[in-house]
Amino acid sequence: DSGVTQTPKHLITATGQRVTLRCSPRSGDLSVYWYQQSLDQGLQFLIQYYNGEERAKGNILERFSAQQFPDLHSELNLSSLELGDSALYFCASSVTGANTEAFFGQGTRLTVV
Amino acid sequence: GENVEQHPSTLSVQEGDSAVIKCTYSDSASNYFPWYKQELGKGPQLIIDIRSNVGEKKDQRIAVTLNKTAKHFSLHITETQPEDSAVYFCAASIPGSNYQLIWGAGTKLIIKP
């Protein structure tokens, strides 16, 4: 158990809908990262937050947004969903935003039908 | 920008033999190189990392070597065991980006009994 909690584990929704994925980082970790992993693909970095502020942006679509709350949990919002958004979405946390170990959650498997 | 290439995409070795996975990076200023292991149905987990001031690091059956001149680093697993079967990802830090990572595409390691 990495200490990072993601909910829900599975999500099935229709095209055009909006969903929210939630992540609780490890106790004491200030930095949260979101990644997308499509079937048999690598990890695509979406966005990073550090202590409530956006720190870095990767290949995140405009239809997607995220935030980190004062209690440090984070939410990833995906809207106007398309079939191609079906993927595993991972959250990871680390103590800082620097080159330290990132701990990954179990992921949320999103299926858009 | 920084790019990381990982080879091979799939590697099948006999149990007990060694496995080597190689990655090359493009930005000579990268200075942090972690390796993550992703087992089926789980999030990636850090198994070993190396910084640019070190040429080799070892942890039991796992070792990582770094050649800064050639800009490549490799993961070596000796005496492979069935539980080593997984997808392995290399990554390299992006200079000047608060140590964001660029990820390789992953290597599926299959240990044959």
CSV table of C-alpha atoms in Angstrom, one decimal:
chain,number,residue,atom,x,y,z
A,1,ASP,CA,0.0,0.0,0.0
A,2,SER,CA,1.6,3.2,-1.2
A,3,GLY,CA,-0.5,5.4,1.1
A,4,VAL,CA,-2.1,7.3,-1.8
A,5,THR,CA,-5.8,6.7,-2.1
A,6,GLN,CA,-7.8,7.2,-5.3
A,7,THR,CA,-11.5,7.0,-5.7
A,8,PRO,CA,-13.4,5.6,-7.4
A,9,LYS,CA,-11.5,2.5,-8.6
A,10,HIS,CA,-13.7,2.1,-11.7
A,11,LEU,CA,-15.9,4.5,-13.5
A,12,ILE,CA,-18.1,3.9,-16.5
A,13,THR,CA,-19.8,6.8,-18.1
A,14,ALA,CA,-21.2,8.0,-21.4
A,15,THR,CA,-19.7,10.3,-24.0
A,16,GLY,CA,-20.3,14.0,-23.3
A,17,GLN,CA,-20.5,13.5,-19.6
A,18,ARG,CA,-18.4,14.9,-16.8
A,19,VAL,CA,-16.6,13.0,-14.0
A,20,THR,CA,-14.5,13.8,-11.0
A,21,LEU,CA,-11.6,11.7,-9.9
A,22,ARG,CA,-10.3,12.1,-6.3
A,23,CYS,CA,-6.9,11.6,-4.8
A,24,SER,CA,-5.7,11.7,-1.2
A,25,PRO,CA,-1.9,12.0,-1.0
A,26,ARG,CA,0.3,10.3,1.5
A,27,SER,CA,0.4,12.0,4.9
A,28,GLY,CA,3.0,14.8,4.7
A,29,ASP,CA,3.3,14.9,1.0
A,30,LEU,CA,2.7,18.3,-0.5
A,31,SER,CA,3.0,17.6,-4.2
A,32,VAL,CA,0.3,15.8,-6.2
A,33,TYR,CA,0.7,14.6,-9.8
A,34,TRP,CA,-1.9,13.3,-12.3
A,35,TYR,CA,-1.0,10.9,-15.1
A,36,GLN,CA,-3.0,9.2,-17.8
A,37,GLN,CA,-2.2,5.7,-19.0
A,38,SER,CA,-4.0,4.4,-22.0
A,39,LEU,CA,-4.2,0.7,-22.9
A,40,ASP,CA,-0.6,-0.7,-23.2
A,41,GLN,CA,0.8,2.8,-23.2
A,42,GLY,CA,3.2,4.7,-21.1
A,43,LEU,CA,2.5,7.4,-18.6
A,44,GLN,CA,1.4,10.8,-19.8
A,45,PHE,CA,2.0,13.5,-17.3
A,46,LEU,CA,-1.1,15.8,-17.0
A,47,ILE,CA,-0.6,18.2,-14.2
A,48,GLN,CA,1.2,18.8,-10.9
A,49,TYR,CA,0.1,20.7,-7.8
A,50,TYR,CA,2.3,21.7,-4.9
A,51,ASN,CA,0.7,22.9,-1.6
A,52,GLY,CA,-2.4,24.0,-3.4
A,53,GLU,CA,-0.8,25.7,-6.3
A,54,GLU,CA,-0.4,24.5,-9.9
A,55,ARG,CA,3.3,23.8,-10.4
A,56,ALA,CA,3.5,22.2,-13.8
A,57,LYS,CA,1.4,21.3,-16.8
A,58,GLY,CA,1.9,18.5,-19.2
A,59,ASN,CA,-0.3,17.3,-22.0
A,60,ILE,CA,-3.6,18.1,-20.3
A,61,LEU,CA,-6.6,18.8,-22.5
A,62,GLU,CA,-8.6,22.0,-22.1
A,63,ARG,CA,-11.6,19.7,-21.2
A,64,PHE,CA,-9.7,18.5,-18.2
A,65,SER,CA,-9.0,20.5,-15.1
A,66,ALA,CA,-7.7,19.9,-11.6
A,67,GLN,CA,-7.2,21.5,-8.2
A,68,GLN,CA,-5.6,20.8,-4.9
A,69,PHE,CA,-7.5,21.7,-1.8
A,70,PRO,CA,-6.3,23.1,1.5
A,71,ASP,CA,-6.3,19.6,3.0
A,72,LEU,CA,-4.0,18.6,0.1
A,73,HIS,CA,-6.4,16.2,-1.5
A,74,SER,CA,-6.8,16.7,-5.3
A,75,GLU,CA,-9.5,16.3,-7.8
A,76,LEU,CA,-9.2,15.8,-11.6
A,77,ASN,CA,-12.3,16.9,-13.5
A,78,LEU,CA,-12.8,15.5,-17.0
A,79,SER,CA,-15.6,17.0,-19.0
A,80,SER,CA,-17.2,16.5,-22.5
A,81,LEU,CA,-15.9,13.0,-22.3
A,82,GLU,CA,-14.9,11.2,-25.5
A,83,LEU,CA,-14.3,7.5,-26.2
A,84,GLY,CA,-10.6,8.2,-26.4
A,85,ASP,CA,-10.5,9.4,-22.8
A,86,SER,CA,-10.9,5.9,-21.7
A,87,ALA,CA,-7.8,5.1,-19.7
A,88,LEU,CA,-6.3,4.5,-16.3
A,89,TYR,CA,-5.8,7.8,-14.4
A,90,PHE,CA,-3.1,7.7,-11.7
A,91,CYS,CA,-2.4,10.1,-9.0
A,92,ALA,CA,1.0,10.2,-7.3
A,93,SER,CA,2.3,12.2,-4.4
A,94,SER,CA,5.8,13.2,-3.2
A,95,VAL,CA,7.1,15.2,-0.3
A,96,THR,CA,8.2,18.0,-2.5
A,97,GLY,CA,8.1,18.8,-6.2
A,98,ALA,CA,11.7,18.0,-6.5
A,99,ASN,CA,13.4,14.8,-7.6
A,100,THR,CA,12.2,12.6,-4.8
A,101,GLU,CA,10.3,9.4,-4.9
A,102,ALA,CA,6.7,9.6,-6.1
A,103,PHE,CA,4.2,7.2,-4.6
A,104,PHE,CA,1.4,6.2,-7.0
A,105,GLY,CA,-2.2,5.3,-6.1
A,106,GLN,CA,-3.9,2.2,-7.6
A,107,GLY,CA,-5.5,4.3,-10.3
A,108,THR,CA,-9.0,5.0,-11.5
A,109,ARG,CA,-10.1,3.0,-14.6
A,110,LEU,CA,-12.3,5.2,-16.7
A,111,THR,CA,-14.4,3.7,-19.4
A,112,VAL,CA,-16.3,6.0,-21.7
A,113,VAL,CA,-19.1,4.3,-23.7
B,1,GLY,CA,12.6,19.3,-25.3
B,2,GLU,CA,13.7,16.3,-23.4
B,3,ASN,CA,12.9,13.0,-24.9
B,4,VAL,CA,13.4,9.5,-23.4
B,5,GLU,CA,13.6,6.4,-25.5
B,6,GLN,CA,13.3,3.0,-23.9
B,7,HIS,CA,14.3,-0.4,-25.4
B,8,PRO,CA,13.2,-3.1,-25.8
B,9,SER,CA,9.4,-2.8,-25.6
B,10,THR,CA,9.1,-6.4,-24.6
B,11,LEU,CA,11.8,-8.7,-23.1
B,12,SER,CA,11.4,-12.4,-22.4
B,13,VAL,CA,14.1,-14.1,-20.3
B,14,GLN,CA,14.5,-17.5,-18.7
B,15,GLU,CA,14.1,-17.6,-14.9
B,16,GLY,CA,17.5,-17.2,-13.3
B,17,ASP,CA,19.0,-15.3,-16.3
B,18,SER,CA,19.7,-11.6,-16.3
B,19,ALA,CA,17.6,-8.8,-17.9
B,20,VAL,CA,18.8,-5.5,-19.2
B,21,ILE,CA,16.6,-2.6,-20.2
B,22,LYS,CA,18.1,0.5,-21.7
B,23,CYS,CA,17.0,4.2,-21.9
B,24,THR,CA,18.5,7.1,-23.7
B,25,TYR,CA,17.8,10.8,-23.0
B,26,SER,CA,18.3,13.9,-25.0
B,27,ASP,CA,19.1,16.7,-22.6
B,28,SER,CA,22.6,16.5,-21.1
B,29,ALA,CA,21.4,18.6,-18.2
B,30,SER,CA,19.1,15.9,-16.9
B,31,ASN,CA,20.3,14.8,-13.5
B,32,TYR,CA,17.8,12.4,-12.0
B,33,PHE,CA,16.9,9.0,-13.4
B,34,PRO,CA,14.4,6.8,-11.6
B,35,TRP,CA,13.1,3.4,-12.6
B,36,TYR,CA,9.6,2.3,-11.8
B,37,LYS,CA,8.0,-1.1,-11.8
B,38,GLN,CA,4.3,-1.5,-12.6
B,39,GLU,CA,2.7,-4.8,-11.7
B,40,LEU,CA,-0.6,-5.8,-13.3
B,41,GLY,CA,-3.5,-3.8,-11.8
B,42,LYS,CA,-1.2,-1.6,-9.7
B,43,GLY,CA,0.4,1.8,-9.9
B,44,PRO,CA,4.1,2.2,-10.7
B,45,GLN,CA,6.5,1.8,-7.8
B,46,LEU,CA,10.0,3.2,-7.6
B,47,ILE,CA,12.6,0.4,-7.5
B,48,ILE,CA,15.8,2.3,-7.9
B,49,ASP,CA,17.0,5.7,-8.9
B,50,ILE,CA,20.4,7.3,-9.8
B,51,ARG,CA,21.6,10.9,-9.8
B,52,SER,CA,24.1,12.3,-12.3
B,53,ASN,CA,27.0,12.5,-9.9
B,54,VAL,CA,27.0,8.7,-9.7
B,55,GLY,CA,27.9,6.1,-12.3
B,56,GLU,CA,26.3,3.0,-10.8
B,57,LYS,CA,24.0,2.1,-8.0
B,58,LYS,CA,23.1,-1.4,-6.8
B,59,ASP,CA,20.3,-2.7,-4.6
B,60,GLN,CA,20.4,-6.5,-4.2
B,61,ARG,CA,19.6,-8.0,-7.6
B,62,ILE,CA,18.9,-4.7,-9.2
B,63,ALA,CA,21.5,-2.2,-10.5
B,64,VAL,CA,21.3,0.9,-12.6
B,65,THR,CA,24.2,2.3,-14.6
B,66,LEU,CA,24.5,5.8,-16.0
B,67,ASN,CA,26.7,6.9,-18.9
B,68,LYS,CA,26.5,10.7,-19.0
B,69,THR,CA,28.7,11.1,-22.1
B,70,ALA,CA,26.5,8.8,-24.1
B,71,LYS,CA,23.3,10.0,-22.4
B,72,HIS,CA,22.0,6.6,-21.6
B,73,PHE,CA,21.2,4.6,-18.5
B,74,SER,CA,20.3,1.0,-18.0
B,75,LEU,CA,18.5,-1.3,-15.5
B,76,HIS,CA,20.1,-4.6,-14.8
B,77,ILE,CA,18.2,-7.4,-13.0
B,78,THR,CA,20.2,-10.5,-12.1
B,79,GLU,CA,18.9,-13.9,-11.2
B,80,THR,CA,15.5,-13.1,-12.4
B,81,GLN,CA,12.5,-14.5,-10.6
B,82,PRO,CA,8.8,-14.9,-11.6
B,83,GLU,CA,7.8,-11.9,-9.5
B,84,ASP,CA,10.1,-9.7,-11.6
B,85,SER,CA,7.5,-10.0,-14.4
B,86,ALA,CA,6.0,-6.5,-14.8
B,87,VAL,CA,6.3,-3.4,-16.9
B,88,TYR,CA,9.3,-1.3,-16.2
B,89,PHE,CA,9.5,2.5,-16.9
B,90,CYS,CA,12.5,4.7,-17.0
B,91,ALA,CA,12.3,8.4,-16.6
B,92,ALA,CA,14.6,11.4,-16.7
B,93,SER,CA,14.3,14.8,-15.1
B,94,ILE,CA,13.6,17.9,-17.1
B,95,PRO,CA,16.2,20.5,-16.4
B,96,GLY,CA,14.9,23.8,-15.1
B,97,SER,CA,11.4,22.4,-14.6
B,98,ASN,CA,11.4,21.8,-10.8
B,99,TYR,CA,12.5,18.2,-11.7
B,100,GLN,CA,9.5,17.1,-13.7
B,101,LEU,CA,10.0,13.8,-15.3
B,102,ILE,CA,9.8,12.6,-18.9
B,103,TRP,CA,8.9,8.9,-19.0
B,104,GLY,CA,10.0,6.1,-21.3
B,105,ALA,CA,7.4,4.1,-23.1
B,106,GLY,CA,7.9,1.1,-20.8
B,107,THR,CA,9.3,-2.5,-21.2
B,108,LYS,CA,7.2,-5.5,-20.5
B,109,LEU,CA,9.5,-8.1,-18.8
B,110,ILE,CA,8.4,-11.7,-19.0
B,111,ILE,CA,10.1,-14.3,-16.9
B,112,LYS,CA,9.8,-17.8,-18.4
B,113,PRO,CA,9.8,-20.6,-15.9
